[in-house]
Coordinates of C-alpha atoms in Angstrom, one line a residue:
Chain A
M1 CA 13.1 52.8 53.7
A2 CA 12.6 53.4 50.0
K3 CA 14.8 50.4 49.3
K4 CA 12.8 48.2 51.5
R5 CA 9.6 49.2 49.9
A6 CA 10.9 48.3 46.5
V7 CA 11.9 44.8 47.7
T8 CA 8.4 44.3 49.1
A9 CA 6.8 45.4 45.8
K10 CA 8.9 42.9 43.9
K11 CA 8.0 40.1 46.2
K12 CA 4.3 40.9 45.8
A13 CA 4.6 41.1 42.0
A14 CA 6.2 37.6 41.6
P15 CA 3.0 35.5 42.1
K16 CA 1.0 37.8 39.8
K17 CA 3.5 37.3 37.0
T18 CA 3.2 33.5 37.3
I19 CA -0.5 33.8 37.0
D20 CA 0.0 36.0 33.9
A21 CA 2.3 33.4 32.4
Q22 CA -0.2 30.7 33.1
D23 CA -3.0 32.8 31.6
A24 CA -0.9 33.4 28.5
Q25 CA 0.0 29.7 28.2
H26 CA -3.6 28.8 28.5
A27 CA -4.8 31.4 26.1
V28 CA -2.2 30.5 23.4
E29 CA -3.0 26.8 23.7
Q30 CA -6.7 27.5 23.3
F31 CA -5.9 29.7 20.3
L32 CA -3.8 27.0 18.6
F33 CA -6.4 24.3 19.3
R34 CA -9.1 26.5 17.9
Q35 CA -7.0 27.2 14.8
A36 CA -6.5 23.5 14.2
E37 CA -10.3 22.9 14.7
F38 CA -11.1 25.5 12.0
L39 CA -8.9 23.5 9.6
D40 CA -10.4 20.1 10.4
R41 CA -13.9 21.5 10.2
K42 CA -13.2 23.3 6.9
R43 CA -14.1 26.7 8.4
W44 CA -11.8 28.4 6.0
Q45 CA -13.0 32.0 6.5
D46 CA -12.7 31.7 10.3
Y47 CA -9.2 30.3 9.8
I48 CA -8.2 33.2 7.6
D49 CA -9.7 35.7 10.1
L50 CA -7.2 34.5 12.7
F51 CA -4.5 36.3 10.8
S52 CA -3.8 40.0 11.1
D53 CA -4.3 42.1 8.0
D54 CA -0.6 41.9 7.3
G55 CA -0.4 38.3 8.4
V56 CA 1.5 35.6 6.5
Y57 CA 1.2 31.8 6.5
W58 CA 4.6 30.4 5.6
M59 CA 5.8 26.8 5.0
P60 CA 9.5 27.1 4.1
A61 CA 10.9 24.7 1.5
S62 CA 13.8 23.9 3.9
P63 CA 14.4 24.4 7.6
E64 CA 17.5 26.6 7.1
Q65 CA 15.4 29.4 5.7
T66 CA 15.0 32.5 7.8
T67 CA 12.6 34.6 5.8
W68 CA 9.6 33.9 3.5
D69 CA 10.5 36.9 1.4
G70 CA 12.3 36.0 -1.8
T71 CA 12.9 32.3 -1.1
P72 CA 11.3 29.2 -2.4
A73 CA 8.4 28.2 -0.2
I74 CA 5.7 25.5 -0.1
F75 CA 3.3 28.1 1.1
A76 CA 3.9 31.9 1.4
E77 CA 0.5 33.4 1.5
D78 CA -1.0 36.6 2.7
K79 CA -4.7 37.0 3.4
N80 CA -5.4 37.7 -0.3
L81 CA -3.7 34.6 -1.5
M82 CA -5.4 32.6 1.3
T83 CA -8.7 33.9 0.0
V84 CA -7.9 32.6 -3.5
R85 CA -7.2 29.2 -2.0
M86 CA -10.4 29.3 -0.1
K87 CA -12.5 30.4 -3.1
R88 CA -10.9 27.7 -5.2
V89 CA -11.6 24.9 -2.7
Q90 CA -15.2 26.0 -2.5
H91 CA -15.7 26.4 -6.2
P92 CA -18.3 23.9 -7.6
D93 CA -16.0 23.1 -10.6
A94 CA -12.9 22.3 -8.6
W95 CA -12.8 18.8 -9.9
S96 CA -9.9 17.6 -7.7
Q97 CA -11.6 18.9 -4.5
R98 CA -14.7 16.8 -4.9
P99 CA -13.5 13.4 -3.5
M100 CA -14.0 12.6 0.2
W101 CA -11.4 14.4 2.0
G102 CA -10.7 15.1 5.7
T103 CA -7.9 16.0 8.1
N104 CA -7.2 15.6 11.7
H105 CA -4.7 17.8 13.5
L106 CA -3.2 17.2 16.9
V107 CA -1.3 20.2 18.4
G108 CA 0.8 19.9 21.5
N109 CA 4.2 20.7 23.1
V110 CA 3.2 24.4 23.3
T111 CA 5.8 26.7 24.7
I112 CA 6.0 30.4 24.8
E113 CA 9.4 31.4 23.4
K114 CA 9.1 35.1 23.8
A115 CA 6.6 37.4 25.5
S116 CA 6.6 41.2 25.0
P117 CA 5.3 43.6 27.6
N118 CA 2.4 44.6 25.2
G119 CA 1.1 41.0 25.3
D120 CA 2.5 40.0 21.9
L121 CA 4.0 36.4 21.9
V122 CA 6.0 34.0 20.0
A123 CA 4.8 30.4 20.6
R124 CA 6.3 27.1 19.5
S125 CA 4.3 23.9 19.2
R126 CA 4.3 20.6 17.4
F127 CA 1.6 19.1 15.2
H128 CA 0.7 15.8 13.6
M129 CA -1.8 15.8 10.8
M130 CA -3.5 12.7 9.3
E131 CA -5.3 13.2 6.0
L132 CA -7.7 10.9 4.1
R133 CA -8.4 11.6 0.5
R134 CA -10.4 9.0 -1.3
D135 CA -8.8 5.7 -0.1
T136 CA -5.4 7.1 0.7
T137 CA -4.1 8.1 4.1
R138 CA -1.1 10.5 4.5
H139 CA 0.7 11.9 7.5
F140 CA 2.4 15.3 7.9
A141 CA 4.1 16.4 11.1
G142 CA 6.3 19.1 12.2
S143 CA 6.5 22.3 14.2
Y144 CA 4.6 25.6 14.2
I145 CA 6.0 29.0 15.3
H146 CA 3.3 31.5 15.8
H147 CA 4.1 35.2 16.0
L148 CA 0.9 36.5 17.8
K149 CA -0.3 40.0 18.1
K150 CA -2.5 40.8 21.1
T151 CA -5.6 42.7 20.0
P152 CA -8.8 43.6 21.8
G153 CA -10.5 40.8 19.9
G154 CA -7.9 38.3 20.9
Y155 CA -4.7 37.1 19.4
R156 CA -4.1 37.6 15.6
I157 CA -1.3 35.8 13.7
K158 CA 1.3 38.1 12.2
L159 CA 3.4 35.1 11.0
Q160 CA 2.9 31.4 11.2
R161 CA 5.9 29.4 10.3
V162 CA 5.3 25.7 9.6
D163 CA 8.3 23.4 9.3
M164 CA 7.2 19.9 8.2
V165 CA 9.6 17.1 9.0
N166 CA 8.6 15.6 5.6
A167 CA 8.7 19.0 3.7
Q168 CA 11.4 17.8 1.3
A169 CA 10.0 14.3 0.7
P170 CA 8.3 13.6 -2.6
Y171 CA 4.6 14.6 -2.5
D172 CA 2.1 12.0 -3.7
Y173 CA -0.6 14.5 -4.6
V174 CA -0.4 18.1 -3.3
L175 CA -1.3 20.0 -0.1
Q176 CA -4.7 21.3 -0.9
V177 CA -5.0 23.8 2.0
W178 CA -2.9 25.0 4.9
V179 CA -1.5 22.4 7.3
Chain B
M1 CA 12.6 -11.5 -31.0
L2 CA 10.8 -8.3 -30.2
H3 CA 7.8 -9.3 -32.2
E4 CA 7.6 -12.5 -30.2
R5 CA 7.4 -10.4 -27.0
I6 CA 5.1 -7.7 -28.3
P7 CA 3.6 -9.0 -31.5
N8 CA 1.5 -5.9 -32.3
L9 CA 3.9 -3.1 -31.6
A10 CA 3.5 -1.7 -35.1
K11 CA -0.3 -1.7 -34.7
L12 CA -0.4 0.3 -31.5
V13 CA 0.1 3.7 -33.1
E14 CA -2.1 5.1 -35.9
P15 CA -1.9 8.7 -37.1
D16 CA -4.9 9.9 -35.1
R17 CA -5.1 7.4 -32.3
V18 CA -3.1 5.1 -30.1
H19 CA -3.9 1.8 -28.4
K20 CA -4.3 2.1 -24.6
A21 CA -1.7 -0.5 -24.0
V22 CA 1.1 2.1 -24.6
Y23 CA 0.1 3.6 -21.2
T24 CA -0.7 0.4 -19.3
D25 CA 1.4 -2.5 -20.4
P26 CA 4.4 -3.1 -18.1
Q27 CA 6.3 -5.0 -20.9
L28 CA 6.0 -2.0 -23.1
F29 CA 7.2 0.2 -20.3
D30 CA 10.4 -1.9 -20.0
L31 CA 10.9 -1.6 -23.7
E32 CA 10.5 2.2 -23.6
M33 CA 13.1 2.4 -20.9
E34 CA 15.5 0.3 -23.0
R35 CA 14.9 1.9 -26.4
I36 CA 14.1 5.5 -25.4
H37 CA 15.2 6.6 -21.9
E38 CA 18.3 4.5 -21.7
R39 CA 19.4 5.3 -25.3
Y40 CA 18.6 9.0 -26.0
W41 CA 19.6 12.2 -24.2
I42 CA 18.1 12.5 -20.7
Y43 CA 18.5 15.6 -18.6
C44 CA 20.6 15.0 -15.5
G45 CA 20.8 18.5 -14.0
H46 CA 22.2 22.0 -14.2
E47 CA 25.9 22.4 -13.7
T48 CA 25.4 24.9 -10.9
Q49 CA 23.8 22.1 -8.9
V50 CA 27.3 20.8 -8.5
K51 CA 29.6 23.8 -8.1
K52 CA 32.6 22.4 -6.1
P53 CA 34.7 19.3 -6.8
G54 CA 33.0 16.3 -5.1
D55 CA 29.5 17.9 -5.2
Y56 CA 27.1 15.3 -6.5
Y57 CA 23.4 14.8 -7.3
T58 CA 21.8 11.4 -7.8
V59 CA 19.5 11.1 -10.7
L60 CA 17.5 8.4 -12.5
V61 CA 18.2 7.9 -16.2
G62 CA 15.6 5.5 -17.4
R63 CA 15.7 2.8 -14.7
Q64 CA 19.4 3.4 -13.9
P65 CA 20.4 5.1 -10.7
M66 CA 23.2 7.5 -11.7
I67 CA 25.4 10.2 -10.1
M68 CA 26.1 13.6 -11.6
V69 CA 29.4 14.7 -10.0
R70 CA 31.8 17.6 -10.3
G71 CA 35.4 16.4 -10.8
A72 CA 38.6 17.9 -9.6
E73 CA 39.4 19.4 -13.0
G74 CA 36.0 21.1 -13.1
E75 CA 34.4 18.6 -15.5
V76 CA 30.9 17.2 -14.8
N77 CA 30.8 13.4 -14.9
V78 CA 27.8 11.1 -14.9
L79 CA 28.4 7.6 -13.4
Y80 CA 26.3 4.6 -12.6
N81 CA 25.6 4.6 -8.9
R82 CA 27.1 1.2 -8.3
C83 CA 30.2 -0.3 -6.8
P84 CA 31.9 -2.7 -9.2
H85 CA 32.8 -5.0 -6.3
R86 CA 29.5 -6.2 -4.9
G87 CA 27.0 -3.9 -6.6
S88 CA 26.2 -1.6 -3.6
M89 CA 25.1 2.0 -4.4
I90 CA 27.9 4.4 -3.7
C91 CA 25.8 7.5 -2.9
G92 CA 22.8 6.9 -0.7
D93 CA 21.8 10.5 -0.4
V94 CA 19.9 12.6 -3.0
H95 CA 22.8 15.1 -3.0
G96 CA 26.0 16.0 -1.1
N97 CA 29.7 16.3 -1.4
T98 CA 31.8 13.2 -1.6
G99 CA 35.1 14.8 -0.8
E100 CA 38.2 14.0 -2.8
F101 CA 36.9 10.6 -3.8
F102 CA 34.0 8.2 -3.6
R103 CA 34.2 5.5 -0.9
C104 CA 31.9 2.5 -0.8
S105 CA 30.3 2.0 2.6
Y106 CA 30.5 -1.8 2.3
H107 CA 34.2 -2.7 1.8
A108 CA 35.9 0.7 1.4
W109 CA 36.8 0.6 -2.3
T110 CA 37.5 4.1 -3.4
F111 CA 37.1 5.8 -6.7
N112 CA 38.0 9.1 -8.3
H113 CA 35.3 11.5 -9.4
D114 CA 35.5 10.1 -13.0
G115 CA 34.8 6.6 -11.6
K116 CA 38.3 5.3 -11.9
L117 CA 39.3 2.9 -9.2
K118 CA 41.7 4.5 -6.6
T119 CA 42.3 1.9 -4.0
I120 CA 41.0 -1.5 -2.7
P121 CA 42.0 -2.1 0.9
M122 CA 44.8 -4.7 1.0
M123 CA 44.7 -4.8 -2.8
E124 CA 48.0 -6.8 -3.2
A125 CA 47.2 -9.4 -0.6
G126 CA 43.7 -9.9 -1.7
Y127 CA 43.8 -9.6 -5.5
A128 CA 47.3 -10.6 -6.7
G129 CA 46.9 -13.1 -9.4
T130 CA 43.2 -12.5 -9.9
R131 CA 41.6 -10.6 -12.8
W132 CA 40.8 -7.7 -10.4
G133 CA 43.1 -4.8 -10.1
R134 CA 43.6 -1.2 -11.1
D135 CA 44.3 -2.1 -14.8
N136 CA 41.0 -3.8 -15.2
P137 CA 38.3 -1.2 -16.3
D138 CA 35.7 -3.5 -14.8
C139 CA 37.0 -2.3 -11.4
N140 CA 35.9 1.3 -12.2
M141 CA 32.6 2.8 -11.5
K142 CA 31.0 2.8 -15.0
Q143 CA 30.5 6.1 -16.8
A144 CA 27.5 7.1 -18.8
A145 CA 28.4 6.3 -22.5
R146 CA 28.0 10.0 -23.4
V147 CA 27.7 13.2 -21.4
E148 CA 27.1 16.6 -23.0
N149 CA 26.5 20.1 -21.6
Y150 CA 24.5 22.7 -23.5
R151 CA 24.7 26.2 -21.9
G152 CA 25.0 24.6 -18.4
F153 CA 22.3 22.0 -18.9
V154 CA 23.8 18.5 -18.5
F155 CA 22.5 15.5 -20.4
A156 CA 23.5 11.9 -20.5
S157 CA 23.0 9.2 -23.1
L158 CA 23.6 5.6 -22.0
A159 CA 24.2 4.5 -25.7
K160 CA 27.6 5.1 -27.2
D161 CA 26.1 5.7 -30.7
G162 CA 23.4 8.1 -31.7
P163 CA 22.9 11.8 -32.5
S164 CA 24.9 14.4 -30.6
L165 CA 22.9 16.4 -28.1
T166 CA 22.5 19.4 -30.3
E167 CA 21.5 17.2 -33.3
F168 CA 19.0 15.5 -31.0
L169 CA 17.6 18.8 -29.6
G170 CA 17.4 20.5 -33.0
P171 CA 15.3 23.6 -32.9
A172 CA 14.1 22.6 -29.4
K173 CA 17.4 23.9 -28.0
I174 CA 15.7 27.3 -28.1
A175 CA 14.5 26.3 -24.6
F176 CA 18.0 26.8 -23.3
D177 CA 18.9 29.7 -25.5
D178 CA 15.8 31.6 -24.5
I179 CA 16.3 30.9 -20.7
C180 CA 20.0 31.9 -20.9
D181 CA 19.7 34.8 -23.3
R182 CA 17.2 36.5 -21.0
A183 CA 20.0 36.9 -18.5
P184 CA 22.2 39.9 -19.1
E185 CA 25.2 37.7 -18.4
G186 CA 23.9 35.0 -20.8
E187 CA 23.8 32.4 -18.1
V188 CA 21.4 31.1 -15.4
E189 CA 22.1 29.8 -12.0
V190 CA 19.9 27.1 -10.4
V191 CA 18.1 28.0 -7.1
P192 CA 19.0 25.1 -4.9
N193 CA 15.6 23.7 -4.2
C194 CA 13.9 20.8 -5.9
F195 CA 10.2 20.1 -5.4
R196 CA 9.4 16.5 -6.1
V197 CA 5.9 15.5 -7.0
I198 CA 4.6 12.0 -7.8
Q199 CA 2.1 11.4 -10.5
N200 CA 0.1 8.2 -10.4
S201 CA 0.1 7.9 -14.2
N202 CA 2.3 6.9 -17.1
W203 CA 5.0 9.4 -18.0
K204 CA 3.6 10.1 -21.5
I205 CA 0.4 11.5 -20.0
F206 CA 2.3 14.4 -18.4
L207 CA 4.1 15.1 -21.7
E208 CA 0.8 15.2 -23.6
N209 CA -0.8 17.5 -21.1
Q210 CA 2.1 20.0 -21.2
L211 CA 1.1 20.8 -24.8
D212 CA -2.6 20.4 -24.5
A213 CA -3.8 24.0 -25.1
L214 CA -7.4 22.9 -24.7
H215 CA -7.4 21.8 -21.1
P216 CA -6.4 24.9 -19.0
S217 CA -9.7 26.7 -19.1
V218 CA -11.5 23.4 -18.2
T219 CA -9.2 21.8 -15.8
H220 CA -8.0 25.0 -14.0
Q221 CA -11.1 27.1 -14.1
S222 CA -11.8 27.0 -10.4
T223 CA -8.4 28.4 -9.6
G224 CA -8.6 30.9 -12.5
R225 CA -12.0 32.2 -11.3
A226 CA -11.0 32.4 -7.7
A227 CA -7.8 34.3 -8.5
H228 CA -9.7 36.6 -10.9
Q229 CA -12.2 37.5 -8.1
V230 CA -9.4 38.4 -5.7
E231 CA -7.4 40.2 -8.4
K232 CA -10.4 42.4 -9.1
M233 CA -10.9 43.0 -5.4
I234 CA -7.3 44.1 -4.9
E235 CA -7.5 46.3 -8.0
K236 CA -10.5 48.1 -6.6
K237 CA -8.7 48.7 -3.3
T238 CA -5.2 49.6 -4.4
G239 CA -5.4 50.0 -8.2
K240 CA -3.0 47.3 -9.2
A241 CA -2.8 43.6 -8.3
P242 CA 0.6 41.8 -8.3
L243 CA 1.5 39.9 -11.5
S244 CA 1.2 36.6 -9.6
Y245 CA -2.6 36.9 -9.7
H246 CA -2.5 37.3 -13.4
M247 CA -0.5 34.0 -13.6
L248 CA -3.5 32.3 -12.1
S249 CA -6.5 34.3 -13.4
A250 CA -5.3 33.8 -17.0
F251 CA -6.8 30.3 -16.7
A252 CA -10.2 31.8 -16.4
T253 CA -9.9 35.0 -18.5
V254 CA -8.5 33.2 -21.5
T255 CA -11.7 31.4 -22.4
I256 CA -11.7 28.0 -24.2
D257 CA -12.1 29.5 -27.7
K258 CA -9.1 31.8 -27.3
W259 CA -6.6 29.0 -26.7
D260 CA -6.8 28.2 -30.4
N261 CA -4.8 31.4 -30.9
F262 CA -1.7 29.5 -29.5
Q263 CA 0.4 27.5 -31.8
T264 CA 2.4 24.3 -31.5
I265 CA 5.5 23.6 -33.6
N266 CA 6.3 19.9 -33.6
H267 CA 9.8 18.6 -34.3
P268 CA 11.5 15.3 -35.0
Y269 CA 12.2 13.1 -32.0
G270 CA 8.9 14.2 -30.4
H271 CA 10.0 17.7 -29.3
C272 CA 7.5 20.5 -29.3
I273 CA 7.3 24.3 -28.8
L274 CA 4.1 25.9 -27.5
T275 CA 4.0 29.5 -28.4
G276 CA 1.9 32.1 -26.7
Y277 CA 3.0 34.6 -24.2
M278 CA 1.3 35.2 -20.9
G279 CA 1.6 39.0 -21.0
L280 CA 4.9 38.9 -19.0
R281 CA 6.3 42.0 -20.6
P282 CA 4.5 44.7 -18.8
Q283 CA 5.8 48.3 -18.9
D284 CA 6.3 48.7 -15.1
P285 CA 9.5 50.3 -13.7
D286 CA 11.0 46.9 -12.8
T287 CA 10.6 45.5 -16.3
L288 CA 12.0 48.7 -17.8
A289 CA 15.1 48.6 -15.5
Y290 CA 15.6 45.0 -16.6
E291 CA 15.3 45.9 -20.3
K292 CA 17.9 48.6 -19.7
T293 CA 20.4 46.0 -18.4
L294 CA 19.7 43.8 -21.4
T295 CA 20.3 46.7 -23.8
Q296 CA 23.6 47.4 -22.1
A297 CA 24.6 43.7 -22.4
Y298 CA 23.4 43.0 -25.9
G299 CA 22.5 46.3 -27.7
A300 CA 18.9 47.4 -28.5
K301 CA 18.3 45.2 -31.5
R302 CA 19.3 42.0 -29.9
K303 CA 17.5 42.9 -26.7
E304 CA 14.3 43.3 -28.7
E305 CA 14.9 39.9 -30.4
I306 CA 15.4 38.2 -27.0
L307 CA 12.3 39.7 -25.3
S308 CA 10.0 39.0 -28.2
T309 CA 10.9 35.3 -28.4
N310 CA 7.4 33.9 -28.5
I311 CA 7.5 30.8 -26.2
H312 CA 5.1 29.5 -23.6
H313 CA 7.1 26.4 -23.1
V314 CA 9.2 23.7 -24.8
L315 CA 8.9 20.0 -24.4
I316 CA 12.0 18.0 -24.9
Y317 CA 11.1 14.4 -25.4
P318 CA 11.1 12.1 -23.5
G319 CA 11.4 13.8 -20.2
L320 CA 11.8 17.6 -19.9
S321 CA 9.5 20.5 -19.9
V322 CA 11.1 24.0 -19.9
Q323 CA 9.2 27.2 -19.3
S324 CA 12.0 29.5 -20.4
P325 CA 10.2 32.9 -20.0
L326 CA 9.7 32.1 -16.3
Q327 CA 12.9 30.1 -15.9
Q328 CA 11.2 26.9 -14.7
L329 CA 12.0 23.4 -15.6
R330 CA 10.3 20.0 -14.8
A331 CA 12.2 16.8 -15.3
V332 CA 10.1 13.6 -15.7
R333 CA 11.4 10.4 -14.2
P334 CA 9.3 7.3 -15.0
L335 CA 9.1 5.0 -12.0
G336 CA 6.8 2.4 -13.4
V337 CA 4.1 2.0 -16.0
N338 CA 1.7 3.9 -13.8
K339 CA 4.0 6.0 -11.6
T340 CA 6.1 9.0 -12.5
L341 CA 8.2 11.4 -10.5
T342 CA 8.6 15.1 -11.5
E343 CA 11.5 17.1 -10.3
I344 CA 10.8 20.9 -10.4
W345 CA 13.5 23.5 -10.5
H346 CA 13.7 27.3 -11.2
F347 CA 16.6 29.5 -12.1
R348 CA 18.0 33.0 -11.6
L349 CA 18.9 35.1 -14.6
K350 CA 22.5 36.1 -13.9
G351 CA 22.8 39.9 -13.9
A352 CA 19.1 40.6 -13.9
P353 CA 17.6 42.8 -11.2
E354 CA 16.0 41.1 -8.2
P355 CA 12.3 41.9 -9.1
I356 CA 12.7 39.8 -12.2
Y357 CA 13.8 36.9 -10.1
R358 CA 10.8 37.5 -7.9
R359 CA 8.5 36.8 -10.9
S360 CA 10.1 33.5 -11.5
L361 CA 9.9 32.7 -7.8
A362 CA 6.2 33.7 -7.6
Y363 CA 5.4 31.3 -10.4
Y364 CA 7.5 28.5 -8.8
N365 CA 5.8 28.9 -5.5
L366 CA 2.3 29.4 -6.8
V367 CA 2.1 26.9 -9.7
N368 CA 4.9 24.5 -9.2
S369 CA 5.2 24.0 -5.4
P370 CA 3.6 21.1 -3.6
S371 CA 0.8 23.4 -2.5
T372 CA 0.0 24.2 -6.2
M373 CA -3.5 25.3 -7.0
V374 CA -2.9 24.5 -10.7
N375 CA -1.2 21.1 -10.9
A376 CA -3.5 19.8 -8.3
D377 CA -6.2 19.5 -10.9
D378 CA -3.8 18.0 -13.5
L379 CA -2.6 15.3 -11.1
E380 CA -6.3 14.4 -10.5
N381 CA -6.8 14.1 -14.3
F382 CA -3.6 12.1 -14.8
W383 CA -4.7 9.5 -12.2
K384 CA -8.2 9.3 -13.7
I385 CA -6.8 8.8 -17.1
Q386 CA -4.5 6.0 -15.9
V387 CA -7.3 4.2 -14.2
G388 CA -9.8 4.8 -16.9
L389 CA -7.4 3.3 -19.5
T390 CA -7.5 0.0 -17.7
A391 CA -11.2 -0.3 -18.4
D392 CA -12.3 -2.6 -21.3
G393 CA -14.8 0.1 -22.4
G394 CA -12.7 0.8 -25.4
D395 CA -9.2 0.2 -26.8
W396 CA -8.2 3.5 -28.3
V397 CA -7.1 7.0 -27.2
S398 CA -8.1 9.7 -29.7
F399 CA -5.8 12.4 -31.0
A400 CA -8.1 13.5 -33.8
R401 CA -8.6 17.2 -32.9
H402 CA -7.8 19.2 -36.1
Y403 CA -6.3 16.1 -37.6
G404 CA -5.5 16.6 -41.3
R405 CA -5.3 20.4 -40.9
D406 CA -1.8 20.8 -39.6
I407 CA 0.9 22.2 -41.9
E408 CA 3.9 20.0 -42.5
K409 CA 7.2 21.2 -44.0
N410 CA 10.5 19.3 -43.9
G411 CA 9.4 17.0 -41.1
V412 CA 8.2 20.0 -38.9
V413 CA 4.5 20.1 -38.2
E414 CA 2.9 23.4 -37.3
T415 CA -0.7 23.9 -36.3
A416 CA -2.7 26.0 -38.7
E417 CA -3.8 29.5 -37.7
G418 CA -6.6 29.5 -35.2
M419 CA -6.1 25.8 -34.6
G420 CA -3.7 25.9 -31.7
T421 CA -5.6 23.3 -29.8
S422 CA -4.8 20.8 -32.5
E423 CA -3.7 17.5 -31.0
A424 CA -0.7 17.7 -33.3
P425 CA 1.8 17.4 -30.4
M426 CA 0.3 14.1 -29.2
R427 CA 0.3 12.8 -32.8
N428 CA 3.9 13.9 -33.2
Q429 CA 5.0 12.4 -29.9
M430 CA 3.4 9.1 -30.7
K431 CA 4.9 9.1 -34.2
A432 CA 8.3 9.6 -32.7
W433 CA 7.5 7.0 -30.0
A434 CA 6.8 4.4 -32.6
Q435 CA 10.1 5.2 -34.4
Y436 CA 12.1 4.9 -31.2
M437 CA 10.4 1.7 -30.2
M438 CA 10.7 0.0 -33.6
A439 CA 14.4 0.7 -33.8
E440 CA 16.1 -2.5 -32.6
K441 CA 19.4 -0.7 -32.3

């Protein structure tokens, strides 16, 4: 009798789980789209606020790297360093930041790689970014891996790993903010 | 002949100003490549970039595509990246391992690591009775005329005559002594990552900027101030901000008048040493532990000498900037009269504790990576200079700051006390440039 009840319970749980997964998929996608939108609208503080207090934005120098700690990186920034970058970009005397400059991010191919019972997630996605600075167009593309913490206020990024396909190519001018 | 091509070469450089053509004229650029970069010592790479036999790195020496390769006997060779058969490049990748020999992808000619011809497929059938064969040196991959290694740093000269590497470097070799001596084992090891950044400007503009002590507080003030604000905020919260914030905030806290306290020492061949230390010898436990390993390795007196070496960085003309106290190096590869590639490396001090490496890494990531908040403003200036120089609004570039006040002794020009922002390095570089350029052989 007890055995039978257990089976029934499992059967009932199955559709609920699917709905949870769909919810999570939707929530993560919305989160990633919102993050990209903050970048393209230059809402830097909102962008930084998506990170948890111990969060790190990391763009490895090469795809083999497994940790940001102690290895060469194109970006390895905690919230404090991100704040330096924001304040610099906003500074009236940041000469190089004056020219017309805009970006457009497209994010897609979102998959949830790992889901913990507490709601924390690891999500993988792909991005393509087009940038215009003065008269020059550049393209950067690659993958994101987001380690997301579930909090009452929504997801917060514990680690965002950004692997650009053209990370090792020569840079004609720099990356001014996060990609 | 030269004077037919460029009739006013001698008139382009005056003691306190140069003609804009030296930055914008493509004919002059070709002559620079011929008479400077393809004649004098050019940095190819560090020997730890090619550890195992067959390991190679491709590198531009002047306009010449070259290969730096580790041979079977442990020697480092520098070869022209060209097959003697039909001229194809032998190595198409930036770096790799070629195995026991090079093999051309076009007709399978093979070569030893020193460039010597190994085999031509069906050599007898195809080449008997012709001038081509193993005995003809024209069938080898050509070697750089001269290759020398100073404390692991490999240079090539494409001219068979000229000063030796150490003669050429002169006192500027302190760049390599300082970087190596700071290691308890007396050697450094490259961290295998090269950031490559293109500058849309003439190669000399970068060299001049490296020793321009006046520009940081103007050019980099936004980054300096932003970092200073956050540094203060962290200090308020936790008492102490990481050293990396100081690396950036110094651009704001060292105000424009204070940069005159730096000094440049200008040497023959255009080399220059910029003194001034960025407070990188704090008395925290990590530094003290490091100092202890140095004392064990060298003794207390020598340790003190090493750590008090007063260098901000060293410019080795015509294409290398070394920041020895932070183990960084930038190699300058001219790509055209208005386009320059920089290759940026950093090193580990062998035998030093990990936290000391972390300082070098922090600087590499913050200042020298492609997301740099510092060089971003330099690159902007370089491009503006290059475009501005094409304007007919004037013909001359001025290097007159503190002109006539430098102290010259035995061919070495030092800036006077309190005049560290003297444009002596630019004057010295252009004086050397004129000497290089006027020497027909």
